[in-house]
């Protein structure tokens, strides 16, 4: 099941994310955020952007996906950055695909036209997921971060969420959407 995240999911999200911060180059954070910080991030994100979680039939959190601002300047408002993280035991079960499909459906309703994903390289599994969902590689930031004793590259990928309108409408804040608008997207 896919549903909207809540601050109450922070501990389970932290359990997925903290090991990636501590022992991989996947995240460029060098210290895992606390559970309290994760609660704040979820609450702050949900005001404007979707944050979704995948839950199994035992109510265990399998993964999460969320969106955030691509850049701060106003002309960027129709573009969004996206991320997906899946629990170690839930890889290759379609969790990431389902989360992203639901996320993209909501982003389209909100009026976004482009989604961008930054992937710390190398990460063939993440590249394969993004490309399978239609993302196209657009460039690499070489040696952009230093973590775990090495300089790291980040590959950037773009997904067109729809056709480009001649005159785009303002973006709808996620918090302004109705349940009836969001719920059908969660069945993706």
Coordinates of N, CA, C and O in Angstrom, one line a residue:
X1 N 0.8 -1.2 0.0 CA 0.0 0.0 0.0 C 0.9 1.2 0.0 O 1.9 1.3 0.7
X2 N 0.5 2.2 -0.7 CA 1.2 3.5 -0.8 C 0.2 4.5 -0.1 O -1.0 4.6 -0.3
X3 N 0.8 5.3 0.8 CA 0.0 6.4 1.5 C 0.9 7.6 1.7 O 2.1 7.5 1.6
X4 N 0.3 8.6 2.1 CA 1.0 9.9 2.5 C 1.8 9.6 3.8 O 1.2 9.1 4.7
X5 N 3.0 10.1 3.8 CA 3.8 10.0 5.0 C 3.3 10.9 6.1 O 2.6 11.9 5.8
X6 N 3.6 10.6 7.3 CA 3.3 11.5 8.4 C 4.6 11.6 9.3 O 5.4 10.7 9.2
X7 N 4.6 12.6 10.2 CA 5.8 12.7 11.1 C 5.9 11.4 11.9 O 7.0 11.1 12.4
X8 N 4.8 10.7 12.2 CA 4.9 9.4 12.9 C 5.7 8.3 12.2 O 6.1 7.3 12.8
X9 N 6.0 8.5 10.9 CA 6.8 7.5 10.1 C 8.3 7.8 10.3 O 9.1 7.1 9.7
X10 N 8.6 8.9 11.0 CA 10.0 9.3 11.0 C 11.0 8.2 11.5 O 12.1 8.1 10.9
X11 N 10.7 7.4 12.5 CA 11.6 6.4 13.0 C 11.8 5.4 11.9 O 13.0 4.9 11.8
X12 N 10.8 4.9 11.3 CA 11.0 3.9 10.2 C 11.8 4.4 9.0 O 12.6 3.7 8.4
X13 N 11.5 5.7 8.7 CA 12.3 6.3 7.6 C 13.7 6.5 8.0 O 14.6 6.2 7.2
X14 N 13.9 6.9 9.2 CA 15.3 7.0 9.7 C 16.0 5.7 9.7 O 17.2 5.6 9.3
X15 N 15.3 4.6 10.0 CA 16.0 3.3 9.9 C 16.4 2.9 8.5 O 17.4 2.2 8.4
X16 N 15.7 3.3 7.5 CA 16.1 3.1 6.1 C 17.3 4.0 5.8 O 18.3 3.6 5.1
X17 N 17.2 5.3 6.1 CA 18.1 6.3 5.6 C 19.4 6.4 6.4 O 20.5 6.5 5.8
X18 N 19.4 6.3 7.7 CA 20.6 6.4 8.5 C 21.8 5.5 8.1 O 22.9 6.0 8.0
X19 N 21.6 4.2 7.8 CA 22.7 3.4 7.4 C 23.3 3.8 6.0 O 24.5 3.7 5.8
X20 N 22.5 4.4 5.1 CA 23.0 4.9 3.9 C 23.9 6.1 4.1 O 24.9 6.2 3.4
X21 N 23.5 6.9 5.0 CA 24.3 8.1 5.3 C 25.6 7.7 5.9 O 26.7 8.2 5.5
X22 N 25.5 6.8 6.8 CA 26.7 6.3 7.6 C 27.7 5.6 6.8 O 29.0 5.7 7.0
X23 N 27.3 4.7 5.8 CA 28.2 3.8 5.2 C 28.3 3.8 3.7 O 28.9 3.0 3.1
X24 N 27.6 4.8 3.0 CA 27.6 4.8 1.6 C 27.7 6.2 1.1 O 27.5 7.2 1.8
X25 N 28.0 6.4 -0.2 CA 28.1 7.7 -0.8 C 26.7 8.0 -1.5 O 26.6 9.0 -2.2
X26 N 25.7 7.2 -1.2 CA 24.4 7.5 -1.9 C 23.8 8.8 -1.4 O 23.3 9.5 -2.2
X27 N 23.9 9.1 -0.2 CA 23.5 10.4 0.4 C 24.7 11.3 0.6 O 25.7 10.7 1.1
X28 N 24.7 12.5 0.3 CA 25.8 13.4 0.6 C 25.7 14.0 2.0 O 26.6 14.8 2.4
X29 N 24.7 13.6 2.8 CA 24.8 14.0 4.2 C 25.9 13.2 4.8 O 26.1 12.1 4.5
X30 N 26.6 13.8 5.8 CA 27.7 13.1 6.5 C 27.3 12.6 7.8 O 28.0 11.8 8.4
X31 N 26.2 13.2 8.4 CA 25.6 12.7 9.6 C 24.2 12.5 9.4 O 23.5 13.4 8.9
X32 N 23.7 11.3 9.8 CA 22.3 11.0 9.7 C 21.4 12.0 10.5 O 21.8 12.3 11.7
X33 N 20.4 12.5 10.0 CA 19.5 13.4 10.8 C 18.8 12.5 11.9 O 18.6 11.4 11.7
X34 N 18.5 13.2 13.0 CA 17.9 12.5 14.1 C 16.4 12.2 13.7 O 15.9 12.7 12.7
X35 N 15.8 11.4 14.5 CA 14.4 11.1 14.2 C 13.5 12.4 14.3 O 12.6 12.6 13.5
X36 N 13.9 13.3 15.3 CA 13.2 14.5 15.4 C 13.4 15.4 14.2 O 12.4 16.1 13.7
X37 N 14.6 15.4 13.7 CA 14.9 16.2 12.4 C 14.1 15.6 11.3 O 13.5 16.4 10.4
X38 N 14.0 14.3 11.2 CA 13.2 13.7 10.1 C 11.7 14.0 10.2 O 11.1 14.3 9.2
X39 N 11.2 14.1 11.5 CA 9.8 14.5 11.7 C 9.6 15.9 11.1 O 8.6 16.2 10.4
X40 N 10.5 16.8 11.4 CA 10.4 18.2 10.9 C 10.5 18.2 9.4 O 9.8 19.0 8.7
X41 N 11.4 17.4 8.8 CA 11.5 17.4 7.3 C 10.2 16.9 6.7 O 9.8 17.5 5.7
X42 N 9.6 15.9 7.2 CA 8.4 15.4 6.7 C 7.3 16.5 6.7 O 6.6 16.8 5.7
X43 N 7.1 17.1 7.9 CA 6.1 18.1 8.1 C 6.3 19.3 7.2 O 5.3 19.8 6.5
X44 N 7.5 19.7 7.1 CA 7.8 20.9 6.2 C 7.6 20.5 4.7 O 7.0 21.3 4.0
X45 N 8.0 19.4 4.3 CA 7.8 19.0 2.9 C 6.3 18.9 2.6 O 5.9 19.4 1.5
X46 N 5.5 18.3 3.4 CA 4.1 18.1 3.1 C 3.3 19.4 2.9 O 2.2 19.3 2.3
X47 N 3.8 20.5 3.3 CA 3.1 21.8 3.1 C 3.1 22.1 1.6 O 2.0 22.6 1.1
X48 N 4.1 21.7 0.9 CA 4.2 22.1 -0.5 C 4.3 20.9 -1.5 O 3.9 21.0 -2.7
X49 N 4.9 19.8 -1.0 CA 5.3 18.7 -1.9 C 4.8 17.4 -1.3 O 4.7 17.2 -0.1
X50 N 4.6 16.3 -2.1 CA 4.2 15.0 -1.6 C 5.4 14.3 -1.0 O 6.5 14.4 -1.4
X51 N 5.1 13.5 0.1 CA 6.1 12.6 0.7 C 5.2 11.3 0.9 O 4.3 11.3 1.6
X52 N 5.6 10.2 0.2 CA 4.8 9.0 0.3 C 5.6 7.9 0.9 O 6.9 7.9 0.8
X53 N 4.9 6.9 1.5 CA 5.6 5.7 2.0 C 4.9 4.5 1.5 O 3.7 4.5 1.2
X54 N 5.6 3.4 1.3 CA 5.1 2.1 0.9 C 5.1 1.2 2.2 O 6.1 1.2 2.9
X55 N 3.9 0.6 2.4 CA 3.7 -0.2 3.6 C 3.4 -1.6 3.2 O 2.6 -1.8 2.3
X56 N 3.9 -2.6 3.9 CA 3.5 -4.0 3.5 C 2.3 -4.4 4.3 O 1.7 -3.6 5.1
X57 N 1.8 -5.6 4.2 CA 0.6 -6.1 4.8 C 0.7 -6.3 6.3 O -0.2 -6.5 7.0
X58 N 2.0 -6.1 6.9 CA 2.2 -6.2 8.3 C 2.4 -4.8 8.9 O 2.9 -4.6 10.0
X59 N 2.2 -3.8 8.0 CA 2.3 -2.4 8.4 C 3.8 -2.0 8.6 O 4.1 -1.0 9.3
X60 N 4.7 -2.7 7.9 CA 6.1 -2.3 7.9 C 6.4 -1.4 6.8 O 6.0 -1.6 5.7
X61 N 7.2 -0.4 7.0 CA 7.5 0.6 6.0 C 8.6 0.0 5.1 O 9.7 -0.4 5.6
X62 N 8.3 -0.1 3.8 CA 9.3 -0.7 2.8 C 10.1 0.3 2.1 O 11.2 0.0 1.6
X63 N 9.6 1.6 2.1 CA 10.4 2.6 1.3 C 9.6 3.9 1.4 O 8.4 4.0 1.8
X64 N 10.2 4.9 0.8 CA 9.6 6.2 0.8 C 10.1 7.0 -0.4 O 11.2 6.8 -0.9
X65 N 9.3 8.0 -0.9 CA 9.7 8.9 -2.0 C 9.1 10.2 -1.7 O 8.0 10.3 -1.1
X66 N 9.8 11.3 -2.1 CA 9.3 12.6 -1.8 C 9.9 13.5 -2.9 O 10.8 13.2 -3.7
X67 N 9.3 14.7 -2.9 CA 9.7 15.8 -3.9 C 10.1 17.0 -3.1 O 9.7 17.2 -1.9
X68 N 10.9 17.9 -3.7 CA 11.3 19.1 -3.1 C 11.6 20.1 -4.2 O 11.7 19.8 -5.4
X69 N 11.8 21.3 -3.8 CA 12.1 22.4 -4.8 C 13.4 22.1 -5.6 O 14.4 21.5 -5.0
X70 N 13.3 22.3 -6.9 CA 14.5 22.1 -7.7 C 15.5 23.3 -7.4 O 16.7 23.0 -7.2
X71 N 15.1 24.5 -7.5 CA 15.9 25.6 -7.2 C 15.0 26.7 -6.6 O 13.8 26.6 -6.7
X72 N 15.5 27.7 -6.0 CA 14.7 28.7 -5.3 C 14.1 29.8 -6.1 O 13.1 30.3 -5.8
X73 N 14.7 30.1 -7.3 CA 14.2 31.3 -8.0 C 12.9 30.9 -8.7 O 12.6 29.8 -9.1
X74 N 12.0 31.9 -8.8 CA 10.6 31.7 -9.2 C 10.4 31.0 -10.5 O 9.5 30.2 -10.7
X75 N 11.2 31.3 -11.5 CA 11.1 30.6 -12.8 C 11.3 29.1 -12.8 O 10.9 28.4 -13.7
X76 N 11.9 28.6 -11.8 CA 12.1 27.2 -11.6 C 10.9 26.4 -11.0 O 10.9 25.2 -10.9
X77 N 9.8 27.2 -10.6 CA 8.8 26.6 -9.8 C 8.1 25.4 -10.4 O 7.4 24.6 -9.8
X78 N 8.1 25.2 -11.8 CA 7.5 24.1 -12.4 C 8.3 22.8 -12.5 O 7.9 21.8 -13.0
X79 N 9.5 22.9 -11.9 CA 10.4 21.8 -11.8 C 10.6 21.4 -10.4 O 10.6 22.2 -9.5
X80 N 10.9 20.1 -10.2 CA 11.0 19.5 -8.9 C 12.1 18.5 -8.8 O 12.3 17.8 -9.8
X81 N 12.7 18.4 -7.7 CA 13.7 17.3 -7.4 C 12.9 16.1 -6.7 O 12.1 16.4 -5.9
X82 N 13.3 14.9 -7.0 CA 12.6 13.7 -6.4 C 13.7 12.8 -5.9 O 14.8 12.7 -6.4
X83 N 13.3 12.0 -4.9 CA 14.2 11.0 -4.3 C 13.3 9.8 -3.9 O 12.1 10.0 -3.5
X84 N 13.9 8.6 -4.0 CA 13.2 7.4 -3.5 C 14.3 6.6 -2.7 O 15.4 6.5 -3.2
X85 N 13.9 6.0 -1.6 CA 14.7 5.1 -0.8 C 13.9 3.9 -0.5 O 12.7 4.0 -0.1
X86 N 14.5 2.7 -0.6 CA 13.8 1.5 -0.3 C 14.6 0.7 0.7 O 15.9 0.7 0.7
X87 N 13.9 0.1 1.7 CA 14.6 -0.7 2.7 C 15.4 -1.8 2.1 O 15.0 -2.4 1.1
X88 N 16.5 -2.2 2.8 CA 17.4 -3.2 2.3 C 16.7 -4.5 1.9 O 16.9 -5.1 0.9
X89 N 15.7 -4.9 2.7 CA 15.0 -6.2 2.4 C 13.9 -6.1 1.4 O 13.3 -7.1 1.1
X90 N 13.7 -4.9 0.8 CA 12.6 -4.7 -0.1 C 13.0 -4.3 -1.5 O 12.2 -3.9 -2.3
X91 N 14.3 -4.5 -1.8 CA 14.9 -4.2 -3.1 C 14.3 -5.2 -4.1 O 14.1 -6.4 -3.8
X92 N 14.2 -4.7 -5.3 CA 13.8 -5.6 -6.5 C 12.4 -6.2 -6.3 O 12.1 -7.2 -6.9
X93 N 11.5 -5.5 -5.6 CA 10.1 -6.0 -5.4 C 9.1 -5.0 -6.1 O 7.9 -5.2 -6.0
X94 N 9.6 -4.0 -6.8 CA 8.8 -3.0 -7.4 C 8.4 -1.9 -6.5 O 7.6 -1.0 -6.9
X95 N 8.9 -1.8 -5.3 CA 8.5 -0.8 -4.3 C 8.9 0.6 -4.8 O 8.1 1.5 -4.8
X96 N 10.1 0.8 -5.3 CA 10.6 2.1 -5.8 C 9.7 2.5 -7.0 O 9.3 3.7 -7.1
X97 N 9.4 1.6 -7.9 CA 8.6 2.0 -9.1 C 7.2 2.4 -8.6 O 6.7 3.4 -9.1
X98 N 6.6 1.7 -7.7 CA 5.2 2.1 -7.3 C 5.2 3.4 -6.6 O 4.3 4.2 -6.8
X99 N 6.2 3.6 -5.7 CA 6.3 4.9 -5.0 C 6.5 6.0 -6.0 O 5.8 7.1 -5.9
X100 N 7.4 5.9 -6.9 CA 7.6 6.9 -7.9 C 6.4 7.2 -8.8 O 6.1 8.3 -9.1
X101 N 5.8 6.1 -9.3 CA 4.6 6.3 -10.1 C 3.5 7.1 -9.4 O 2.9 8.0 -10.0
X102 N 3.3 6.8 -8.1 CA 2.3 7.5 -7.3 C 2.7 9.0 -7.1 O 1.9 9.9 -7.3
X103 N 4.0 9.2 -6.8 CA 4.6 10.5 -6.7 C 4.4 11.3 -7.9 O 3.9 12.5 -7.9
X104 N 4.7 10.8 -9.1 CA 4.6 11.5 -10.3 C 3.2 11.9 -10.7 O 2.9 13.0 -11.2
X105 N 2.2 11.0 -10.3 CA 0.8 11.3 -10.6 C 0.4 12.6 -9.8 O -0.3 13.4 -10.3
X106 N 0.8 12.6 -8.5 CA 0.5 13.8 -7.7 C 1.2 15.0 -8.2 O 0.6 16.1 -8.3
X107 N 2.5 14.9 -8.6 CA 3.2 16.1 -9.1 C 2.5 16.6 -10.4 O 2.5 17.8 -10.5
X108 N 2.0 15.7 -11.2 CA 1.3 16.2 -12.4 C 0.0 17.0 -12.0 O -0.3 18.1 -12.6
X109 N -0.7 16.5 -11.0 CA -1.9 17.2 -10.5 C -1.5 18.6 -10.0 O -2.2 19.6 -10.2
X110 N -0.4 18.7 -9.3 CA 0.0 19.9 -8.8 C 0.5 20.9 -9.9 O 0.5 22.1 -9.6
X111 N 0.8 20.4 -11.1 CA 1.2 21.3 -12.2 C 2.7 21.3 -12.5 O 3.1 22.1 -13.4
X112 N 3.4 20.4 -11.9 CA 4.9 20.3 -12.2 C 5.0 19.7 -13.6 O 4.2 18.9 -14.0
X113 N 6.1 20.2 -14.3 CA 6.3 19.6 -15.7 C 7.6 18.9 -15.8 O 7.7 18.1 -16.8
X114 N 8.5 19.0 -14.9 CA 9.8 18.3 -15.0 C 10.2 17.8 -13.6 O 10.0 18.5 -12.6
X115 N 10.7 16.6 -13.5 CA 11.3 16.0 -12.3 C 12.7 15.7 -12.6 O 13.1 15.2 -13.6
X116 N 13.5 16.0 -11.6 CA 15.0 15.8 -11.7 C 15.4 14.9 -10.5 O 14.9 15.0 -9.4
X117 N 16.4 14.0 -10.8 CA 16.9 13.2 -9.8 C 18.5 13.2 -9.9 O 19.0 13.1 -11.0
X118 N 19.1 13.5 -8.8 CA 20.6 13.4 -8.7 C 21.0 12.1 -8.1 O 20.5 11.7 -7.0
X119 N 21.8 11.3 -8.8 CA 22.2 10.0 -8.3 C 23.7 10.0 -8.1 O 24.5 10.2 -9.0
X120 N 24.1 9.8 -6.9 CA 25.6 9.7 -6.5 C 26.1 8.4 -7.3 O 25.5 7.4 -7.2
X121 N 27.2 8.6 -8.0 CA 27.8 7.6 -8.8 C 29.0 6.9 -8.1 O 29.7 7.6 -7.4
X122 N 29.2 5.6 -8.4 CA 28.3 4.7 -9.2 C 27.1 4.2 -8.4 O 27.2 4.1 -7.2
X123 N 26.0 4.0 -9.1 CA 24.9 3.4 -8.5 C 24.0 2.8 -9.6 O 23.0 3.4 -9.9
X124 N 24.4 1.7 -10.1 CA 23.7 1.1 -11.3 C 22.3 0.8 -11.0 O 21.4 0.9 -11.9
X125 N 21.9 0.3 -9.8 CA 20.5 0.0 -9.5 C 19.7 1.2 -9.6 O 18.5 1.2 -10.1
X126 N 20.1 2.3 -9.0 CA 19.3 3.6 -9.1 C 19.2 4.1 -10.5 O 18.1 4.5 -10.9
X127 N 20.3 4.0 -11.2 CA 20.2 4.4 -12.7 C 19.2 3.6 -13.4 O 18.4 4.1 -14.2
X128 N 19.3 2.3 -13.2 CA 18.3 1.4 -13.9 C 16.9 1.7 -13.6 O 16.0 1.7 -14.4
X129 N 16.6 2.0 -12.3 CA 15.2 2.3 -11.9 C 14.8 3.6 -12.6 O 13.7 3.6 -13.2
X130 N 15.6 4.6 -12.5 CA 15.2 5.9 -13.1 C 15.0 5.8 -14.6 O 14.0 6.3 -15.1
X131 N 15.9 5.1 -15.3 CA 15.8 5.0 -16.7 C 14.6 4.1 -17.1 O 13.9 4.4 -18.1
X132 N 14.3 3.1 -16.3 CA 13.1 2.3 -16.6 C 11.8 3.1 -16.5 O 10.8 2.8 -17.1
X133 N 11.8 4.2 -15.6 CA 10.7 5.0 -15.5 C 10.6 6.2 -16.4 O 9.8 7.0 -16.3
X134 N 11.6 6.2 -17.3 CA 11.6 7.3 -18.4 C 12.6 8.4 -18.2 O 12.6 9.4 -19.0
X135 N 13.3 8.4 -17.1 CA 14.3 9.5 -16.9 C 15.4 9.4 -17.9 O 15.8 8.3 -18.3
X136 N 15.9 10.6 -18.4 CA 17.0 10.6 -19.3 C 18.2 11.3 -18.7 O 18.0 12.3 -17.9
X137 N 19.4 10.8 -18.9 CA 20.6 11.4 -18.3 C 20.8 12.8 -19.0 O 20.7 12.9 -20.2
X138 N 21.1 13.8 -18.2 CA 21.4 15.1 -18.7 C 22.7 15.7 -18.4 O 23.1 16.7 -18.9
X139 N 23.5 15.0 -17.5 CA 24.8 15.5 -17.2 C 25.3 14.9 -15.9 O 24.6 14.3 -15.2
X140 N 26.6 15.2 -15.7 CA 27.3 14.7 -14.5 C 28.0 15.9 -13.8 O 28.8 16.6 -14.5
X141 N 27.8 16.1 -12.5 CA 28.6 17.0 -11.7 C 29.8 16.1 -11.3 O 29.7 15.2 -10.5
X142 N 31.0 16.4 -11.8 CA 32.2 15.6 -11.5 C 32.8 16.1 -10.2 O 33.0 17.3 -10.0
X143 N 33.2 15.2 -9.3 CA 33.9 15.5 -8.1 C 33.2 16.6 -7.3 O 33.8 17.4 -6.7
X144 N 31.9 16.5 -7.2 CA 31.1 17.6 -6.6 C 31.0 17.4 -5.1 O 30.8 18.4 -4.4
X145 N 31.3 16.2 -4.6 CA 31.2 16.0 -3.1 C 32.3 15.1 -2.6 O 32.8 14.2 -3.4
X146 N 32.8 15.3 -1.4 CA 33.8 14.5 -0.8 C 33.2 13.7 0.4 O 32.7 14.4 1.3
X147 N 33.1 12.4 0.3 CA 32.6 11.6 1.4 C 33.3 10.3 1.5 O 33.6 9.7 0.4
X148 N 33.4 9.8 2.7 CA 34.1 8.5 2.9 C 35.4 8.4 2.2 O 35.7 7.3 1.6
X149 N 36.2 9.4 2.3 CA 37.5 9.4 1.8 C 37.7 9.5 0.3 O 38.8 9.3 -0.3
X150 N 36.6 9.9 -0.5 CA 36.7 9.9 -1.9 C 35.9 11.1 -2.5 O 34.8 11.4 -1.9
X151 N 36.3 11.6 -3.6 CA 35.5 12.6 -4.3 C 34.4 11.8 -5.1 O 34.7 10.8 -5.7
X152 N 33.2 12.4 -5.1 CA 32.1 11.7 -5.7 C 31.4 12.5 -6.8 O 31.4 13.7 -6.7
X153 N 31.0 11.8 -7.8 CA 30.3 12.4 -8.9 C 28.8 12.2 -8.7 O 28.4 11.3 -8.0
X154 N 28.0 13.1 -9.2 CA 26.5 13.0 -9.2 C 26.0 13.1 -10.6 O 26.3 14.1 -11.3
X155 N 25.3 12.0 -11.1 CA 24.6 12.1 -12.4 C 23.2 12.7 -12.2 O 22.5 12.4 -11.3
X156 N 22.9 13.5 -13.2 CA 21.6 14.2 -13.1 C 20.7 13.6 -14.2 O 21.1 13.4 -15.4
X157 N 19.4 13.3 -13.9 CA 18.5 12.7 -14.7 C 17.2 13.5 -14.7 O 16.8 14.1 -13.7
X158 N 16.5 13.6 -15.9 CA 15.3 14.4 -16.0 C 14.2 13.5 -16.6 O 14.4 12.7 -17.5
X159 N 13.0 13.8 -16.0 CA 11.8 13.1 -16.5 C 10.8 14.2 -16.8 O 10.4 15.1 -15.9
X160 N 10.3 14.3 -18.1 CA 9.2 15.2 -18.4 C 7.9 14.6 -17.9 O 7.5 13.4 -18.2
X161 N 7.2 15.3 -17.0 CA 6.0 14.8 -16.4 C 4.8 15.0 -17.3 O 3.7 14.5 -17.0
X162 N 4.9 15.8 -18.4 CA 3.9 16.1 -19.3 C 4.3 17.0 -20.3 O 5.5 17.4 -20.4
X163 N 3.4 17.5 -21.2 CA 3.8 18.4 -22.2 C 3.9 19.8 -21.6 O 3.3 20.1 -20.5
X164 N 4.7 20.6 -22.2 CA 5.0 22.0 -21.7 C 3.8 22.9 -22.1 O 3.6 23.1 -23.3
X165 N 3.1 23.4 -21.1 CA 2.1 24.4 -21.5 C 2.7 25.7 -22.0 O 3.7 26.1 -21.5
X166 N 2.0 26.4 -22.9 CA 2.4 27.7 -23.4 C 2.5 28.7 -22.2 O 3.4 29.5 -22.2
X167 N 1.5 28.6 -21.4 CA 1.4 29.5 -20.2 C 1.1 28.6 -19.0 O -0.1 28.3 -18.8
X168 N 2.1 28.2 -18.2 CA 1.8 27.3 -17.1 C 1.0 28.0 -16.0 O 1.1 29.2 -15.7
X169 N 0.1 27.2 -15.4 CA -0.6 27.6 -14.2 C 0.2 27.6 -13.0 O 1.2 26.9 -12.9
X170 N -0.1 28.4 -12.0 CA 0.6 28.3 -10.7 C 0.6 26.9 -10.1 O -0.4 26.2 -10.3
X171 N 1.7 26.5 -9.5 CA 1.8 25.2 -8.8 C 0.8 25.2 -7.6 O 0.7 26.1 -6.8
X172 N 0.1 24.1 -7.5 CA -0.8 23.9 -6.3 C 0.0 23.3 -5.2 O 0.8 22.3 -5.4
X173 N -0.1 23.8 -4.0 CA 0.6 23.3 -2.8 C 0.0 21.9 -2.5 O -1.2 21.7 -2.6
X174 N 0.8 21.0 -2.1 CA 0.3 19.7 -1.8 C -0.7 19.7 -0.7 O -1.8 19.0 -0.8
X175 N -0.5 20.6 0.3 CA -1.5 20.7 1.4 C -2.9 21.2 0.9 O -3.8 21.0 1.7
X176 N -2.9 21.8 -0.3 CA -4.2 22.3 -0.7 C -5.0 21.3 -1.5 O -6.2 21.5 -1.8
X177 N -4.4 20.1 -1.8 CA -5.1 19.1 -2.6 C -6.1 18.3 -1.7 O -5.8 18.1 -0.6
X178 N -7.2 17.9 -2.3 CA -8.2 17.1 -1.6 C -7.8 15.7 -1.6 O -7.1 15.2 -2.4
X179 N -8.4 14.9 -0.7 CA -8.2 13.5 -0.6 C -8.6 12.8 -1.9 O -8.0 11.9 -2.4
X180 N -9.7 13.3 -2.5 CA -10.3 12.7 -3.7 C -9.3 12.9 -4.9 O -9.3 12.2 -5.8
X181 N -8.5 14.0 -4.8 CA -7.5 14.3 -5.9 C -6.3 13.4 -5.7 O -5.8 12.9 -6.7
X182 N -5.9 13.2 -4.5 CA -4.6 12.5 -4.2 C -4.8 11.0 -4.2 O -4.0 10.3 -4.7
X183 N -5.9 10.5 -3.6 CA -6.1 9.1 -3.4 C -5.9 8.2 -4.7 O -5.3 7.2 -4.6
X184 N -6.5 8.6 -5.8 CA -6.4 7.8 -7.0 C -4.9 7.6 -7.4 O -4.6 6.6 -8.0
X185 N -4.1 8.6 -7.2 CA -2.7 8.5 -7.6 C -1.9 7.5 -6.7 O -0.9 6.9 -7.2
X186 N -2.4 7.2 -5.5 CA -1.7 6.3 -4.6 C -1.9 4.9 -5.1 O -1.2 4.0 -4.6
X187 N -2.8 4.6 -6.0 CA -3.0 3.2 -6.5 C -2.2 2.9 -7.7 O -2.3 1.9 -8.3
X188 N -1.2 3.8 -8.0 CA -0.4 3.6 -9.2 C 0.4 2.3 -9.1 O 1.0 2.0 -8.1

